[in-house]
Every structure is written in structure tokens, then in C-alpha cells.
mmCIF file of C-alpha atoms in Angstrom:
data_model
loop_
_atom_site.group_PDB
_atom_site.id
_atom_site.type_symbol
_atom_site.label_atom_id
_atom_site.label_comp_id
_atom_site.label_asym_id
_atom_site.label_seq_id
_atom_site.Cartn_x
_atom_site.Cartn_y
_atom_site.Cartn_z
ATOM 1 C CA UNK A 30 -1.582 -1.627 -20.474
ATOM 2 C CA UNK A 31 1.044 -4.409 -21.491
ATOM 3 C CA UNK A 32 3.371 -1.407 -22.594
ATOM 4 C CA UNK A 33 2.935 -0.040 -19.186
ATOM 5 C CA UNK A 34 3.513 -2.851 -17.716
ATOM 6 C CA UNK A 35 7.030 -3.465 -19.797
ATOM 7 C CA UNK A 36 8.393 0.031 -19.261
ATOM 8 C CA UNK A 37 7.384 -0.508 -15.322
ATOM 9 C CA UNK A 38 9.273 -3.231 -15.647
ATOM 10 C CA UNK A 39 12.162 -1.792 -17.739
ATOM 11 C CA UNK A 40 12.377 1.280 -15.152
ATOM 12 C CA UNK A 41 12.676 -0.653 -12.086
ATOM 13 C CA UNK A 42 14.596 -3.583 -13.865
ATOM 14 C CA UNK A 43 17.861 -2.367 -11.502
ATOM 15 C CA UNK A 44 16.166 -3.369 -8.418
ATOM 16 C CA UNK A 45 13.870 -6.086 -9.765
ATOM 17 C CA UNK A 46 16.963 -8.401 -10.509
ATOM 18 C CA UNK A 47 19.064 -7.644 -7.476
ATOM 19 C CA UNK A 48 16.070 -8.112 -5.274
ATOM 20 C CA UNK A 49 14.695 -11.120 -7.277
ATOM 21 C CA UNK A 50 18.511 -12.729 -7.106
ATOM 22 C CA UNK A 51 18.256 -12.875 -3.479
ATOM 23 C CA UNK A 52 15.024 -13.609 -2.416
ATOM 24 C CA UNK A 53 14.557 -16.613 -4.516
ATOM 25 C CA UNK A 54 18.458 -17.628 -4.373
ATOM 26 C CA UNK A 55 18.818 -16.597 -0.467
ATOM 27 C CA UNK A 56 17.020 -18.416 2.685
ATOM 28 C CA UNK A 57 16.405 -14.863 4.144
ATOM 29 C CA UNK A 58 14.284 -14.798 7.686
ATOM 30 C CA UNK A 59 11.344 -13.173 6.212
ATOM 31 C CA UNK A 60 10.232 -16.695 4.732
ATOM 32 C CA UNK A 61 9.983 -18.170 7.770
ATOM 33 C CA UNK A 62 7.742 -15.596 9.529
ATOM 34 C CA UNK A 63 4.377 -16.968 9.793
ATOM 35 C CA UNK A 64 2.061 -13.430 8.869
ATOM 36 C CA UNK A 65 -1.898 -12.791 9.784
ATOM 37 C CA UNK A 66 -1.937 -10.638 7.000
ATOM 38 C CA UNK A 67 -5.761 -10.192 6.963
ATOM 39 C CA UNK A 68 -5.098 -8.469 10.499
ATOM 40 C CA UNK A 69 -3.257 -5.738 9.039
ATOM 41 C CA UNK A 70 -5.599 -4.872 6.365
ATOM 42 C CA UNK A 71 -7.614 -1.184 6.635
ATOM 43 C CA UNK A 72 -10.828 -0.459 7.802
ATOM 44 C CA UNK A 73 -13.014 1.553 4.943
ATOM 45 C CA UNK A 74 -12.841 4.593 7.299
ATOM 46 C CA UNK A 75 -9.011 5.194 7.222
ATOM 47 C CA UNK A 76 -8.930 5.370 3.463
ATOM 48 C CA UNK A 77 -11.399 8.902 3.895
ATOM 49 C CA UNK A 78 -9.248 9.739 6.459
ATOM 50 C CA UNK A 79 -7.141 13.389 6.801
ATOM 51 C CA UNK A 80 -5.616 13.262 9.986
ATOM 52 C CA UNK A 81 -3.504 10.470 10.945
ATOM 53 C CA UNK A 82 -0.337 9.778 13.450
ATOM 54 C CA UNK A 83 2.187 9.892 10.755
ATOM 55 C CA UNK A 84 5.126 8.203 13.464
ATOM 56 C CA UNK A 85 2.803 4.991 13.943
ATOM 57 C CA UNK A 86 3.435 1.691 12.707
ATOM 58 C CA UNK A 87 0.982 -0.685 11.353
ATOM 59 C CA UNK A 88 -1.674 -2.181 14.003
ATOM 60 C CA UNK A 89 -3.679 -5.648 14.003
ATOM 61 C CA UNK A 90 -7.602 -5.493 14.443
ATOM 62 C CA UNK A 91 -6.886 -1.808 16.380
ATOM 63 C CA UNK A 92 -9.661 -0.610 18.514
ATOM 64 C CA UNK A 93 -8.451 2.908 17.530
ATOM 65 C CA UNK A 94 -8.058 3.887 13.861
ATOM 66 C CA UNK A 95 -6.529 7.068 14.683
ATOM 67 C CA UNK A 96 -3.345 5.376 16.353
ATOM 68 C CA UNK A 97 -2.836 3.429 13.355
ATOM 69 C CA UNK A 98 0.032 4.830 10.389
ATOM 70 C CA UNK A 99 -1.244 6.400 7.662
ATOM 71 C CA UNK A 100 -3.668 3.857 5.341
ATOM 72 C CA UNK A 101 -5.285 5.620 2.354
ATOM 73 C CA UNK A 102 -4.315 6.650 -1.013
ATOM 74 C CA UNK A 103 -5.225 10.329 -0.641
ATOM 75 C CA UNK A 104 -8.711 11.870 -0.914
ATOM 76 C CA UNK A 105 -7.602 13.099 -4.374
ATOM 77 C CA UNK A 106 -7.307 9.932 -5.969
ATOM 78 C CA UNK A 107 -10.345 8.863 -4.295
ATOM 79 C CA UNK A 108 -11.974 11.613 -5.793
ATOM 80 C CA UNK A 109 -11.037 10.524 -9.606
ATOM 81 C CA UNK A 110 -12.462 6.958 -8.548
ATOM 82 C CA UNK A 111 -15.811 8.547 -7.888
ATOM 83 C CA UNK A 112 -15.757 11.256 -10.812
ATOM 84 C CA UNK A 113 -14.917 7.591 -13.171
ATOM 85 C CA UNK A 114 -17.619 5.990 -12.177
ATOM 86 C CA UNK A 115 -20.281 8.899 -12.359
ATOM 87 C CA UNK A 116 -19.283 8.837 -15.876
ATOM 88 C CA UNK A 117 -19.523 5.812 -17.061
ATOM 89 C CA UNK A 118 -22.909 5.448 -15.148
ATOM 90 C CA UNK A 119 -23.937 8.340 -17.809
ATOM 91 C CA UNK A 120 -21.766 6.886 -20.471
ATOM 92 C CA UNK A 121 -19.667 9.695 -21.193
ATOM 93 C CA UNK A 122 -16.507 7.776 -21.122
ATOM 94 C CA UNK A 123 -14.823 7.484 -24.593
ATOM 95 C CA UNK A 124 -11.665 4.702 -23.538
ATOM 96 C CA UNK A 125 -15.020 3.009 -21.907
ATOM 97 C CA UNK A 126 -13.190 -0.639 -22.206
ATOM 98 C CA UNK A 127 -9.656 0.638 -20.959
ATOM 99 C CA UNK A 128 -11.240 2.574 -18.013
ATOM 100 C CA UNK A 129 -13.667 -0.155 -16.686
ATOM 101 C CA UNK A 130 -10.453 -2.765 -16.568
ATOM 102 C CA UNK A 131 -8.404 -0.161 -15.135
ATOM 103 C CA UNK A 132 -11.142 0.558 -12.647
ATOM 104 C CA UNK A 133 -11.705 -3.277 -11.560
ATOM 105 C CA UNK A 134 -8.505 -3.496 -11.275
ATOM 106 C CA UNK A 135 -8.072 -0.208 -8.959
ATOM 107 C CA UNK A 136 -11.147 -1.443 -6.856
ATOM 108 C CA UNK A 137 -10.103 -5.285 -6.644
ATOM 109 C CA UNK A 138 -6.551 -3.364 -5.054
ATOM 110 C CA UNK A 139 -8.538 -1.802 -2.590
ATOM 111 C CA UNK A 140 -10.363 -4.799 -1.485
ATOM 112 C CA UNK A 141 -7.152 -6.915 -1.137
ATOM 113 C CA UNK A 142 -5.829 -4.231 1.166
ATOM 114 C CA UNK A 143 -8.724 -4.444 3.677
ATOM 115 C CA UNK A 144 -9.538 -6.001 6.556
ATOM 116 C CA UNK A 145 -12.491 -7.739 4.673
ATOM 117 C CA UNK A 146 -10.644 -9.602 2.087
ATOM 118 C CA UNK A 147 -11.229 -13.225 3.752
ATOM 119 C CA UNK A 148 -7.133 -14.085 3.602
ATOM 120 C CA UNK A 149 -8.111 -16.337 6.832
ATOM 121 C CA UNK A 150 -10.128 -18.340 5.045
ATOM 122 C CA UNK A 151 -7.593 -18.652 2.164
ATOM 123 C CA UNK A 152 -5.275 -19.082 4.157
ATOM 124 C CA UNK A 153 -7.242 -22.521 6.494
ATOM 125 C CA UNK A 154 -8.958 -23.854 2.940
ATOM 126 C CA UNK A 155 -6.438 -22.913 -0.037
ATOM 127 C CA UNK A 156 -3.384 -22.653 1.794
ATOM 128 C CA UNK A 157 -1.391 -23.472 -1.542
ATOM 129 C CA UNK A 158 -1.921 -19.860 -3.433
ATOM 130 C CA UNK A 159 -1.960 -18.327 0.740
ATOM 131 C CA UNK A 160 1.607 -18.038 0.524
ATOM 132 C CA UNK A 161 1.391 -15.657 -2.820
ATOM 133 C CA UNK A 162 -0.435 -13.029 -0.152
ATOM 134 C CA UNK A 163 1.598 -13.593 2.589
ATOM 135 C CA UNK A 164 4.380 -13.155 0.677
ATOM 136 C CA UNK A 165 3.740 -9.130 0.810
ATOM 137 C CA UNK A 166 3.748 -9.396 4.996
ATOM 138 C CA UNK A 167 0.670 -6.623 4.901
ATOM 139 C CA UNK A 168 -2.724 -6.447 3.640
ATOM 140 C CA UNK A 169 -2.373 -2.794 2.836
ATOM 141 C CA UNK A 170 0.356 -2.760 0.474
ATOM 142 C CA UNK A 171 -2.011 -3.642 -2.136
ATOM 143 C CA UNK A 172 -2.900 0.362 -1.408
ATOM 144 C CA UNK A 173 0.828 1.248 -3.351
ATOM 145 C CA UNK A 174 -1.140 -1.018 -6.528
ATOM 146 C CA UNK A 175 -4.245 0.548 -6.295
ATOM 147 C CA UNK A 176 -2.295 3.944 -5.518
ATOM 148 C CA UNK A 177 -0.482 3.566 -9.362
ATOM 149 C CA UNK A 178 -3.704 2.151 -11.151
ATOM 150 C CA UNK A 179 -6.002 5.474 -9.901
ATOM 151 C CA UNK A 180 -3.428 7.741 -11.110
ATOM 152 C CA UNK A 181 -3.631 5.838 -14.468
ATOM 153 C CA UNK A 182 -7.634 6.845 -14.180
ATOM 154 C CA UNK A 183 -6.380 10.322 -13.249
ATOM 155 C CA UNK A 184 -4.849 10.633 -16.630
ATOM 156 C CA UNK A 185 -7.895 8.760 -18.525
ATOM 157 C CA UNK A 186 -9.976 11.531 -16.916
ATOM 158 C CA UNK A 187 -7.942 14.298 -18.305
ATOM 159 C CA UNK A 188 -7.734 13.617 -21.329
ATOM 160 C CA UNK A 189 -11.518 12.526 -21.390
ATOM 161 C CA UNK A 190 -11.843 16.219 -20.372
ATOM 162 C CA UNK A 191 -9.345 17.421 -23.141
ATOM 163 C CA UNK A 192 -11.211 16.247 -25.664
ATOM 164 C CA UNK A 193 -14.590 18.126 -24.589
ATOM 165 C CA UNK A 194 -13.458 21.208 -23.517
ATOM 166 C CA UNK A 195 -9.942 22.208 -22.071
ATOM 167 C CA UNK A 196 -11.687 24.613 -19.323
ATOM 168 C CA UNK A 197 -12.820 20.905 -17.816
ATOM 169 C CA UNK A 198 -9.543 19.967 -18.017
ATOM 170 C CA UNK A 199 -8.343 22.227 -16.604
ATOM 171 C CA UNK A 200 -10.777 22.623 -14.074
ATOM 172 C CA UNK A 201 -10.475 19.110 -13.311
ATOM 173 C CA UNK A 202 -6.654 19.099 -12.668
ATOM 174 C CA UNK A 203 -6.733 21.795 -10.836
ATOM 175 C CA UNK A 204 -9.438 20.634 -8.073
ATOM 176 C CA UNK A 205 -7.578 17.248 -7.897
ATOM 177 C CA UNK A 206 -4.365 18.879 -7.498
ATOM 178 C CA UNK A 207 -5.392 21.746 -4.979
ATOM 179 C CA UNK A 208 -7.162 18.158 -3.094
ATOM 180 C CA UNK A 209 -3.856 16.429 -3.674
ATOM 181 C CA UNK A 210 -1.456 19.126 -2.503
ATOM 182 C CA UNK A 211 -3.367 20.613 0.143
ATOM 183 C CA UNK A 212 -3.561 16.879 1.779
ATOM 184 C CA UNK A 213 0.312 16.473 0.940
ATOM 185 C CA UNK A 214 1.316 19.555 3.040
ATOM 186 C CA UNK A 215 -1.080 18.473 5.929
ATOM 187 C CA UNK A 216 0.775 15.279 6.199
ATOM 188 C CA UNK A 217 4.200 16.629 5.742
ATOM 189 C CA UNK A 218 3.084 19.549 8.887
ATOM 190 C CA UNK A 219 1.667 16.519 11.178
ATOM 191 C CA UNK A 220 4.857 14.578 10.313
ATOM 192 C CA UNK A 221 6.941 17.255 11.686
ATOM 193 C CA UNK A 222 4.975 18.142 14.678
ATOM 194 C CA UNK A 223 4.777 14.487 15.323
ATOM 195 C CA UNK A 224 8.131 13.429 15.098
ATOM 196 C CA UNK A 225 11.315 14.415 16.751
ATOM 197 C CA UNK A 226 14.786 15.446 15.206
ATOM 198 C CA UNK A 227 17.691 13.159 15.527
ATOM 199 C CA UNK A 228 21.603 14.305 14.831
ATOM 200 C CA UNK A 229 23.991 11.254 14.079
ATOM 201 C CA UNK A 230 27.324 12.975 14.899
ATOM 202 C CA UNK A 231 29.469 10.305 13.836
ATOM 203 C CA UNK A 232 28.513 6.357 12.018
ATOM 204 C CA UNK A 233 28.759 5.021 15.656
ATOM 205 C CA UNK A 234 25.513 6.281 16.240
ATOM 206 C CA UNK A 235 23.821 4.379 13.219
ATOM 207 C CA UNK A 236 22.183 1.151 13.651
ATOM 208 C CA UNK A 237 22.716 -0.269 10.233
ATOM 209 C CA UNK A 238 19.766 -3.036 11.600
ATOM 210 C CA UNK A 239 15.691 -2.295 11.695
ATOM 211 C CA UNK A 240 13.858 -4.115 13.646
ATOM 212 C CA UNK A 241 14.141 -7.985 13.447
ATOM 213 C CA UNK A 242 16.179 -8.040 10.043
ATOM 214 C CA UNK A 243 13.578 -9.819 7.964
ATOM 215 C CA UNK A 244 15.452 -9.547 4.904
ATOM 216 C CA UNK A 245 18.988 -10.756 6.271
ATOM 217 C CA UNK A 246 20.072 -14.590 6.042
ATOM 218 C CA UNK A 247 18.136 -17.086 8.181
ATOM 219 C CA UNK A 248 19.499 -17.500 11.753
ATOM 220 C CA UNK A 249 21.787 -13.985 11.343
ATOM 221 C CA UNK A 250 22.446 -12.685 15.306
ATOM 222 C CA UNK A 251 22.774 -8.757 14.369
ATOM 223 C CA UNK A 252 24.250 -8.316 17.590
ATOM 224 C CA UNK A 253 27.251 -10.014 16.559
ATOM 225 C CA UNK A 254 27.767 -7.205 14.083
ATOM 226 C CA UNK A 255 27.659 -4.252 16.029
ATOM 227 C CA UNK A 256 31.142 -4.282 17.664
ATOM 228 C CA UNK A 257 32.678 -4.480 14.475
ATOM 229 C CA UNK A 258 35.578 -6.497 15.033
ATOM 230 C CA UNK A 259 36.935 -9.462 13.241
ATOM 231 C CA UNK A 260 36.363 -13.150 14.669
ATOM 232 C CA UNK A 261 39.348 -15.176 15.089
ATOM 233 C CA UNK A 262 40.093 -18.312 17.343
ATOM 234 C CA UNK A 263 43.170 -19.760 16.023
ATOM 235 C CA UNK A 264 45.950 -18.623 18.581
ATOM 236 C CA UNK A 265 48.608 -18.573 15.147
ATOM 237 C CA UNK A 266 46.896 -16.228 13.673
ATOM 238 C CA UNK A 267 47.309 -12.390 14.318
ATOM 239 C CA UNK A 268 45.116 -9.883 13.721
ATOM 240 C CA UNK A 269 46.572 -6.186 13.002
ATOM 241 C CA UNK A 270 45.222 -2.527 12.214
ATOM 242 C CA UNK A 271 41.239 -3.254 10.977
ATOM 243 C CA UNK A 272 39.938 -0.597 8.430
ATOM 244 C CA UNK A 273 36.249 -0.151 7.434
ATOM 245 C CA UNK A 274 35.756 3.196 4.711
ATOM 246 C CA UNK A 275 34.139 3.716 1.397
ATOM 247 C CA UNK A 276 32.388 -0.038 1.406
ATOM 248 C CA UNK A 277 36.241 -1.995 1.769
ATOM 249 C CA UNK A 278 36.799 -3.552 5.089
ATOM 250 C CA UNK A 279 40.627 -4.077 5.281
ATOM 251 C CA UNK A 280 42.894 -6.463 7.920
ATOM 252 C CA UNK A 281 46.349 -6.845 8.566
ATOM 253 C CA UNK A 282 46.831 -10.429 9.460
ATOM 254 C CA UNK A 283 49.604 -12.831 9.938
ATOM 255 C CA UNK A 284 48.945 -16.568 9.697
ATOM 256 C CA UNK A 285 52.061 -18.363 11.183
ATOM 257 C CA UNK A 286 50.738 -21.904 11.180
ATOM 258 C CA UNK A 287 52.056 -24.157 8.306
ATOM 259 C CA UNK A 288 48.359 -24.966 7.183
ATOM 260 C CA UNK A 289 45.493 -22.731 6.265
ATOM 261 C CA UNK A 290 43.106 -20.855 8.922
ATOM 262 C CA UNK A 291 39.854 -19.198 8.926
ATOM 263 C CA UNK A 292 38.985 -15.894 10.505
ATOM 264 C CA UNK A 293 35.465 -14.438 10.541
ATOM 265 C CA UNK A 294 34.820 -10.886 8.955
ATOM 266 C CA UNK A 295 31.857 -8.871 10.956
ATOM 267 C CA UNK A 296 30.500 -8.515 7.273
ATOM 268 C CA UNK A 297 27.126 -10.863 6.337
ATOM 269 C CA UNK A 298 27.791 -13.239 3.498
ATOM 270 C CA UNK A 299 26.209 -11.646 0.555
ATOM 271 C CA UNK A 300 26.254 -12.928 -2.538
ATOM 272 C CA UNK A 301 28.802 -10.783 -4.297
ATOM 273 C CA UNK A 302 31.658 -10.193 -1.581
ATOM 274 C CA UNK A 303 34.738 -10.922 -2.816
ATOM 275 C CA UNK A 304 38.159 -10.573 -0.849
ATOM 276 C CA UNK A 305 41.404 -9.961 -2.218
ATOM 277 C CA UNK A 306 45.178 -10.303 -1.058
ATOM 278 C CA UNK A 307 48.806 -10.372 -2.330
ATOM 279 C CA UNK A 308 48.186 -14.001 -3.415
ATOM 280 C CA UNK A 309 45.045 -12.854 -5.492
ATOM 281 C CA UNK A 310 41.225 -13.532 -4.554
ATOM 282 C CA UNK A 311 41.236 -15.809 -1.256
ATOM 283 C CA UNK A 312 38.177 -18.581 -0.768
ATOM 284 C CA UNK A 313 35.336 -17.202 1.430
ATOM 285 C CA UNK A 314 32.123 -18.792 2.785
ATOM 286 C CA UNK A 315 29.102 -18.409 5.064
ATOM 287 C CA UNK A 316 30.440 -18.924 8.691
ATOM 288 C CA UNK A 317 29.550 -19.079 12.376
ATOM 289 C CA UNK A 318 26.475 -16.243 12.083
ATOM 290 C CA UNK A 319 25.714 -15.877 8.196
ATOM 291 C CA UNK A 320 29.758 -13.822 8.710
ATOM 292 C CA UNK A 321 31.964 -13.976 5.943
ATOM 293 C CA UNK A 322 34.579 -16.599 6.835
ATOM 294 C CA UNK A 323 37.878 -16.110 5.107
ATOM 295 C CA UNK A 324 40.223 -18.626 4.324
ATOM 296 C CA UNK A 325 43.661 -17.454 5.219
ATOM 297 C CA UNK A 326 47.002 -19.684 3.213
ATOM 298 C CA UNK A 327 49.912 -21.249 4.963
ATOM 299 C CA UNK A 328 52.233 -18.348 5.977
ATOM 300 C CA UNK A 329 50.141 -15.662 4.882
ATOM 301 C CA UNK A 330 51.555 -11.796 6.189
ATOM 302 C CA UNK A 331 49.855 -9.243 4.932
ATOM 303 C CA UNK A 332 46.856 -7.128 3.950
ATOM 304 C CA UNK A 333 43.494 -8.461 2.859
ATOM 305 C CA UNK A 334 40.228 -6.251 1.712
ATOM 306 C CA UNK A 335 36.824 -7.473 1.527
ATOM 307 C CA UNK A 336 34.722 -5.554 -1.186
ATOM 308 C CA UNK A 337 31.252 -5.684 -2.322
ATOM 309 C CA UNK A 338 31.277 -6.158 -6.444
ATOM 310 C CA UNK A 339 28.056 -6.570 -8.493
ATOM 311 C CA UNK A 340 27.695 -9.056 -10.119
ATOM 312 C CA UNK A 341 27.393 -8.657 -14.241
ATOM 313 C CA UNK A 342 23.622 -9.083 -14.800
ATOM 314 C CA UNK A 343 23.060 -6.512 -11.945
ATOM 315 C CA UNK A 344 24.998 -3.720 -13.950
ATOM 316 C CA UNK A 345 23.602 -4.756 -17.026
ATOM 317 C CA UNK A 346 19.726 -4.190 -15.704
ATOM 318 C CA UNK A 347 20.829 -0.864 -13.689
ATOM 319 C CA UNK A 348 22.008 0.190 -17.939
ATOM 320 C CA UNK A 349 18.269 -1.240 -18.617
ATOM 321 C CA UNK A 350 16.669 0.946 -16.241
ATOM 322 C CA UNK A 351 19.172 4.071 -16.997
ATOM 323 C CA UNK A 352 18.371 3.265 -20.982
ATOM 324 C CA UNK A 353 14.779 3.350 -20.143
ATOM 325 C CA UNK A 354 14.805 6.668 -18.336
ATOM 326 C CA UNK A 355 16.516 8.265 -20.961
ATOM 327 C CA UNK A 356 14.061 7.168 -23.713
ATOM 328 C CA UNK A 357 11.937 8.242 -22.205
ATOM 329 C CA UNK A 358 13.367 11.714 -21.513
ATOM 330 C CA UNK A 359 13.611 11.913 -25.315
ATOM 331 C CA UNK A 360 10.390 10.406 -26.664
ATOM 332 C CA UNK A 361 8.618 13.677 -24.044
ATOM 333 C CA UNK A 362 10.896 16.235 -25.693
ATOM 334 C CA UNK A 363 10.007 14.725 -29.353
ATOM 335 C CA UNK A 364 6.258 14.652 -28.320
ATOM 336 C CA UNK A 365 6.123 18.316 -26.781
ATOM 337 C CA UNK A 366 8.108 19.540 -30.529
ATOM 338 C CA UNK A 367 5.602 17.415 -32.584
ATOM 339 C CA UNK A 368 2.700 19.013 -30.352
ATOM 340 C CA UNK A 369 3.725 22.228 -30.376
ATOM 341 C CA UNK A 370 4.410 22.185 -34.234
ATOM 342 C CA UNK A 371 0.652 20.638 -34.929
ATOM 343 C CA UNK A 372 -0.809 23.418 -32.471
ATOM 344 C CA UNK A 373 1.165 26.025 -34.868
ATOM 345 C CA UNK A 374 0.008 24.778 -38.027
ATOM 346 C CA UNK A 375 -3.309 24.752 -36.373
ATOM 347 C CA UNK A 376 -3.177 27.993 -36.281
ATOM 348 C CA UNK A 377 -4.615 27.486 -31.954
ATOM 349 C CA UNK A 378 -5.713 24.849 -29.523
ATOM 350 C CA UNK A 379 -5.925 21.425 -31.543
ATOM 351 C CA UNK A 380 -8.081 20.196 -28.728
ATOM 352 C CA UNK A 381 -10.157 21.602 -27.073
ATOM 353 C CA UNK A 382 -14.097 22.774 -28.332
ATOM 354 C CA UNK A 383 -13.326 26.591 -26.507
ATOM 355 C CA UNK A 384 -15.622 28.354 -29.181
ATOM 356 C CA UNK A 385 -18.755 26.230 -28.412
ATOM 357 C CA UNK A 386 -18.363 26.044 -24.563
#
């Protein structure tokens, strides 16, 4: 499990940082928002459920389950909970330790995504550890844990199976996976009854903003944003021909005041913009809006371009994660040669128990 857990880690290491760089170093709106979490957990129903309104967004306490988004983690993994636990109630497990914790574990994720995990009551009488929970906004994205942790018991199972005959194995894999596809394409069909087509025939057309912007800087206006254009309120400053292509966002300007002025660029202060000029890398700040406020020298006339660059420890987890994924791409090709050269000197199936079943 704790090598698991690293190469989880390891894979996902070049949007853990980023995202952990911000949220920690950033006071971003979504840690403001007071959440009733325990209202958006899921009823036991939904999680048996094969019909759903795909287009629907998550509802609080709803009177009807079936206008609620989707809320289960698929009768086929379901079904491996429930094949698990038949067998170790007849003790035919042989990873019996491994599968029990992973098993808890699955079932404890389920709970914690329900409406009956008592997060009120956390939240009125240990309100210290509430903010761990609320953290996640909803109850039932504990279902994307318990989601990862039955598909580790899918695998137990399988090879369980593998070891006593490979017909159950097969057998096995193939009723979960008919279960598992068949409730796939159902969703995928309802999801394009359900939902409508859209065309974007040019960017004008995208709002680069969803819903209240949890995740942008405290206090950021996103209507400020949308027209584009660069803020400026000094009357000795010019602005000329804006540019915004391939992430740079370019401005002629002309500052004909003997001291230095600010302009605002429509661009939110993120950790990581830089701008550059003639002169070399100007000074930049958070100004009026969370914008990126420029600060423009004494008889500046030119060109300036604000880009987006990573910072170093960002590239060097994105090599992590790219590292990771091609170990791993390696250490499958080396196992399927080793494999394949046991089953040969084997002279058949190393493990399976065909002849007796």
C-alpha cells in the first residue's frame, strides 16, 4: 500500500505541487465559502442506481434522487465489494490482511460520502478537524477515494481467482467488465440524449470563468476581465495596438510623464507572470481587482509582453511525474518478457489448476 501510495504520488506530483503552491500560498475565494457539506452527501439508493440525469449538478437534502448528478461508483465495483466480502465470510481469501484494510478503507469512503456521516455534528462540537472535510466542498467526493480503493479489490479478486483456477478468472473479469462497460455506454447514451451541442466559432464565445470562481484570488470581479482591455488612468500615458495569442498578452505604450506610472493588465495576478520590455523585466503587482498592475519607467515608448513562466520546482515535478510514467512503461514490458519466458519454460499456464477443474 505505501508503494501505491508513493507512485500515486510520484504520477500526479505535476499537479500536486502547482496546486499545493497556490492553495496554501494564495488567499483564493474558495476558503472563505462557508460549505454544509453533510447536505451534499448521497443517499444509499443513488449508489445502486443506473439511470441518472447526467447534465445535473449536485443537490442539498433533494426530495428527488433522480434529479440529482450522477452519485455512485458503478454497479461493477459494487459488485467486487460484495463478491470480497462473501469470501472472506468463507475464508477463502489468501491476501486476507491486505484485503480487509483495503476493504475498511473502501467502506469508511463510502460512509464519508453520505448523507449519514454526522459532518453537522463535527462540524457544531469539533469544529477544529471540520475544516479538513470542508475543505473538499462535497460529501461525495470521498466516492473518487472509494472509487480507486475498490478497483484495488478488483485486482485482489483476480488474482485470488488466478491462483485457483484461471476459468474463475476469467469468468470473473469478464462479468465485472460486461457490468462495467455495459453501465459505461448507458451513461455515455443518456449523456448525449441529455445534453445539447454547443459550437464556439471563435474565443469570443468562451467564458474562461465557471460559476463563482472559487479557485481565483479573494475579492477577484470576473466581470472586469471579460472586455479584455487594459486599465489605465494616468492621462500621460498612451495605450497602443493590444495583442493577446499563444498565452503572451502584448501593449504598445508610451509613458510621457517624467516619473513612473502604473497601468492595469486584464490578466489575474498569478504567481508566475512575469513581463518583459526593452529595459528588461519591469516590476508587477496585485492591483485594483487581483489585475496585474505594471509598473511603467520614466519615458518609457515601446512594447511590453506579459507571459506566464513556471516556476523551477513546477518543471522539475512535471519531469517527476513524466519519469514515473515511463518506469513504469518499462517495468510492464520487463514483467510481460519475464512472464512470458517462465510460462515457456513451463512448458503452459504457470497458474492456473486447469487439469483439476
Amino acid at each position: 500500500l505505501g508503494k501505491v501510495i508513493l507512485l500515486s504520488v510520484m504520477l500526479c506530483a505535476g499537479f500536486l505541487v502547482p496546486f499545493l503552491d497556490y492553495y496554501v500560498n494564495v488567499p483564493l475565494a474558495i476558503k472563505k465559502v462557508d460549505y454544509a457539506i453533510q447536505g451534499e452527501g448521497i443517499y444509499l439508493s443513488q449508489l445502486f442506481m443506473t439511470g441518472f440525469t447526467t447534465t445535473a449538478s449536485s443537490q442539498k437534502y433533494i426530495a428527488e434522487i433522480g434529479k440529482d448528478m450522477p452519485l455512485t461508483i458503478g454497479l461493477g465495483l459494487l459488485l467486487t465489494i460484495g463478491i470480497e466480502i462473501g469470501r472472506l465470510l468463507t475464508d477463502k481469501v489468501r491476501s486476507r490482511n491486505k484485503t480487509i484494510l483495503i476493504l475498511i478503507l473502501t467502506m469508511m469512503s463510502l460512509f464519508m460520502s453520505s448523507v449519514y456521516m454526522p459532518y453537522d455534528w463535527i462540524k457544531l462540537n469539533i469544529p477544529s478537524i471540520y475544516g479538513i472535510f470542508e475543505a473538499l466542498q462535497f460529501a461525495w467526493r470521498y466516492l473518487t477515494v472509494a472509487m480507486a480503493l475498490s478497483a484495488v479489490l478488483l485486482m485482489l479478486l483476480l488474482i485470488d481467482f488466478q491462483s485457483e483456477s484461471r476459468k474463475k478468472m476469467l469468468l470473473c473479469g469478464g462479468v465485472i467488465g460486461a457490468v462495467i462497460i455495459w453501465q459505461s455506454m448507458t451513461f455515455m447514451s443518456d449523456y448525449m440524449n441529455q445534453s445539447g451541442i454547443y459550437t464556439a466559432n471563435d474565443t469570443a464565445m468562451i467564458d474562461p470563468f465557471y460559476m463563482v470562481g472559487e479557485y481565483l484570488p479573494l475579492g477577484t470581479d470576473t466581470a472586469v476581465y471579460r472586455n479584455n482591455s487594459v486599465r489605465n488612468e494616468n492621462q500621460d500615458v498612451q495605450i497602443g495596438q493590444t495583442e493577446h495569442e499563444n498565452g503572451e498578452y502584448t501593449v504598445d505604450i508610451t509613458n510621457t510623464a517624467q516619473a513612473e506610472r502604473t497601468i492595469d493588465l486584464p490578466l489575474i495576478y498569478y504567481k508566475g507572470y512575469q513581463v518583459y520590455s526593452y529595459q528588461g523585466i519591469l516590476q508587477i503587482a496585485a492591483g485594483e481587482n487581483n489585475m496585474i498592475e505594471v509598473h511603467i519607467p520614466a519615458g518609457y515608448d515601446g512594447r511590453i509582453s506579459a507571459m506566464f513562466i513556471e516556476p523551477w520546482y513546477w518543471r522539475c515535478s512535471e519531469l517527476i511525474s513524466a519519469l514515473t510514467v515511463a518506469g513504469l512503461m518499462i517495468w510492464g514490458i520487463q514483467s510481460v518478457r519475464v512472464r512470458r519466458e517462465k510460462t515457456g519454460a513451463d512448458g503452459g499456464f504457470a497458474g492456473g489448476n486447469d487439469a483439476k477443474n
